[in-house]
Amino acid sequence: MAEGRLSVHVLDQQTGTPAAAVRVTLEARTDGAWRIIGSGTTDADGRIKALESTGQPFAAGDYRVTFHTGDYYSARHTPTFFPEVPVVFQVQDAAQHYHIPLLLSPFGFSTYRGS
């Protein structure tokens, strides 16, 4: 898959490995409401290289990426405090590449704008 305008990467801090098979959704805020414009599942390296919807231009505006971490931990029979990790961010220049890494553990997480 070619790299898109938005990519994500999930690392499991508890195991020290990439978090494969994490479902991720992308939403755009339009007229005050969120609507899903893309989704995917992390690969064996914990990555989705192009999350945005094909055929839909990536434009300036507000977006939300939701990492469905409850499903990930449930499959591993591990309790978690955060069944979802929503990350709301703003795109100001749609020509740039945006990367959102998630460092994940059952009872905490951190994220930042990557490169």
mmCIF file of C-alpha atoms in Angstrom:
data_model
loop_
_atom_site.group_PDB
_atom_site.id
_atom_site.type_symbol
_atom_site.label_atom_id
_atom_site.label_comp_id
_atom_site.label_asym_id
_atom_site.label_seq_id
_atom_site.Cartn_x
_atom_site.Cartn_y
_atom_site.Cartn_z
ATOM 1 C CA MET A 1 0.000 0.000 0.000
ATOM 2 C CA ALA A 2 1.394 3.395 -0.915
ATOM 3 C CA GLU A 3 1.879 5.928 1.824
ATOM 4 C CA GLY A 4 -1.011 8.356 2.081
ATOM 5 C CA ARG A 5 -1.572 11.745 3.631
ATOM 6 C CA LEU A 6 -2.428 10.119 6.994
ATOM 7 C CA SER A 7 -0.667 7.163 8.547
ATOM 8 C CA VAL A 8 -0.794 5.577 12.016
ATOM 9 C CA HIS A 9 1.479 3.295 14.029
ATOM 10 C CA VAL A 10 0.562 1.424 17.229
ATOM 11 C CA LEU A 11 3.179 0.045 19.611
ATOM 12 C CA ASP A 12 2.254 -2.148 22.574
ATOM 13 C CA GLN A 13 4.403 -0.947 25.472
ATOM 14 C CA GLN A 14 3.475 -3.950 27.621
ATOM 15 C CA THR A 15 4.983 -6.435 25.159
ATOM 16 C CA GLY A 16 7.485 -4.133 23.468
ATOM 17 C CA THR A 17 6.133 -5.115 20.059
ATOM 18 C CA PRO A 18 4.035 -3.560 17.284
ATOM 19 C CA ALA A 19 0.294 -3.892 17.899
ATOM 20 C CA ALA A 20 -1.026 -5.849 14.926
ATOM 21 C CA ALA A 21 -4.727 -6.177 14.143
ATOM 22 C CA VAL A 22 -5.867 -2.945 15.834
ATOM 23 C CA ARG A 23 -8.955 -1.590 14.095
ATOM 24 C CA VAL A 24 -8.757 2.153 13.397
ATOM 25 C CA THR A 25 -11.405 4.526 12.058
ATOM 26 C CA LEU A 26 -10.994 8.010 10.615
ATOM 27 C CA GLU A 27 -13.746 10.607 10.831
ATOM 28 C CA ALA A 28 -14.070 14.156 9.531
ATOM 29 C CA ARG A 29 -16.125 16.858 11.240
ATOM 30 C CA THR A 30 -18.653 18.203 8.755
ATOM 31 C CA ASP A 31 -21.307 20.720 9.799
ATOM 32 C CA GLY A 32 -20.623 19.917 13.465
ATOM 33 C CA ALA A 33 -21.072 16.149 13.111
ATOM 34 C CA TRP A 34 -18.525 13.358 12.738
ATOM 35 C CA ARG A 35 -18.718 11.071 9.713
ATOM 36 C CA ILE A 36 -16.513 8.094 8.945
ATOM 37 C CA ILE A 37 -14.316 8.604 5.906
ATOM 38 C CA GLY A 38 -11.832 5.758 6.312
ATOM 39 C CA SER A 39 -10.909 2.705 8.313
ATOM 40 C CA GLY A 40 -8.317 -0.013 8.449
ATOM 41 C CA THR A 41 -6.494 -2.540 10.583
ATOM 42 C CA THR A 42 -2.862 -2.310 11.581
ATOM 43 C CA ASP A 43 -0.489 -4.689 9.810
ATOM 44 C CA ALA A 44 2.111 -6.979 11.424
ATOM 45 C CA ASP A 45 4.316 -3.915 12.012
ATOM 46 C CA GLY A 46 1.456 -2.080 13.765
ATOM 47 C CA ARG A 47 1.030 0.344 10.855
ATOM 48 C CA ILE A 48 -1.591 1.637 8.480
ATOM 49 C CA LYS A 49 0.268 3.530 5.775
ATOM 50 C CA ALA A 50 -2.758 5.230 4.195
ATOM 51 C CA LEU A 51 -5.821 5.615 6.407
ATOM 52 C CA GLU A 52 -7.760 8.234 4.470
ATOM 53 C CA SER A 53 -10.552 7.176 2.193
ATOM 54 C CA THR A 54 -9.573 6.555 -1.403
ATOM 55 C CA GLY A 55 -11.324 8.825 -3.837
ATOM 56 C CA GLN A 56 -11.931 11.493 -1.188
ATOM 57 C CA PRO A 57 -9.550 14.451 -1.052
ATOM 58 C CA PHE A 58 -7.807 15.152 2.246
ATOM 59 C CA ALA A 59 -8.763 18.732 3.091
ATOM 60 C CA ALA A 60 -8.102 21.220 5.863
ATOM 61 C CA GLY A 61 -10.368 20.694 8.861
ATOM 62 C CA ASP A 62 -10.968 18.714 12.035
ATOM 63 C CA TYR A 63 -10.476 14.939 12.103
ATOM 64 C CA ARG A 64 -10.715 12.144 14.637
ATOM 65 C CA VAL A 65 -8.789 8.873 14.562
ATOM 66 C CA THR A 66 -10.183 6.225 16.907
ATOM 67 C CA PHE A 67 -8.028 3.272 17.886
ATOM 68 C CA HIS A 68 -10.314 0.392 18.947
ATOM 69 C CA THR A 69 -8.059 -0.871 21.712
ATOM 70 C CA GLY A 70 -10.743 -2.812 23.574
ATOM 71 C CA ASP A 71 -11.023 -5.262 20.673
ATOM 72 C CA TYR A 72 -7.225 -5.615 20.597
ATOM 73 C CA TYR A 73 -6.960 -6.427 24.313
ATOM 74 C CA SER A 74 -10.060 -8.601 24.356
ATOM 75 C CA ALA A 75 -8.461 -10.840 21.720
ATOM 76 C CA ARG A 76 -5.489 -11.197 24.087
ATOM 77 C CA HIS A 77 -7.658 -11.846 27.174
ATOM 78 C CA THR A 78 -6.188 -8.735 28.795
ATOM 79 C CA PRO A 79 -8.327 -6.202 30.666
ATOM 80 C CA THR A 80 -7.942 -2.561 29.680
ATOM 81 C CA PHE A 81 -9.190 0.727 31.065
ATOM 82 C CA PHE A 82 -9.422 2.387 27.639
ATOM 83 C CA PRO A 83 -11.644 0.464 25.186
ATOM 84 C CA GLU A 84 -11.136 3.236 22.624
ATOM 85 C CA VAL A 85 -8.511 5.918 22.161
ATOM 86 C CA PRO A 86 -9.938 8.842 20.168
ATOM 87 C CA VAL A 87 -7.411 11.379 18.910
ATOM 88 C CA VAL A 88 -8.851 14.623 17.570
ATOM 89 C CA PHE A 89 -6.512 16.676 15.397
ATOM 90 C CA GLN A 90 -6.606 19.578 12.982
ATOM 91 C CA VAL A 91 -5.267 19.579 9.430
ATOM 92 C CA GLN A 92 -4.205 23.026 8.314
ATOM 93 C CA ASP A 93 -2.223 22.088 5.227
ATOM 94 C CA ALA A 94 -3.733 19.133 3.363
ATOM 95 C CA ALA A 95 -0.608 18.824 1.199
ATOM 96 C CA GLN A 96 1.448 17.699 4.218
ATOM 97 C CA HIS A 97 1.800 14.152 5.510
ATOM 98 C CA TYR A 98 0.269 13.523 8.956
ATOM 99 C CA HIS A 99 1.403 10.597 11.131
ATOM 100 C CA ILE A 100 -0.204 9.643 14.441
ATOM 101 C CA PRO A 101 1.711 7.113 16.558
ATOM 102 C CA LEU A 102 0.040 5.528 19.581
ATOM 103 C CA LEU A 103 2.075 4.072 22.442
ATOM 104 C CA LEU A 104 -0.336 1.712 24.141
ATOM 105 C CA SER A 105 -0.596 -0.187 27.414
ATOM 106 C CA PRO A 106 -3.701 -1.639 29.108
ATOM 107 C CA PHE A 107 -4.012 1.307 31.503
ATOM 108 C CA GLY A 108 -2.422 4.202 29.653
ATOM 109 C CA PHE A 109 -1.438 5.626 26.297
ATOM 110 C CA SER A 110 0.401 8.508 24.683
ATOM 111 C CA THR A 111 0.371 10.012 21.229
ATOM 112 C CA TYR A 112 1.979 12.838 19.311
ATOM 113 C CA ARG A 113 2.305 14.170 15.778
ATOM 114 C CA GLY A 114 4.936 12.032 14.131
ATOM 115 C CA SER A 115 6.718 12.444 10.853
#
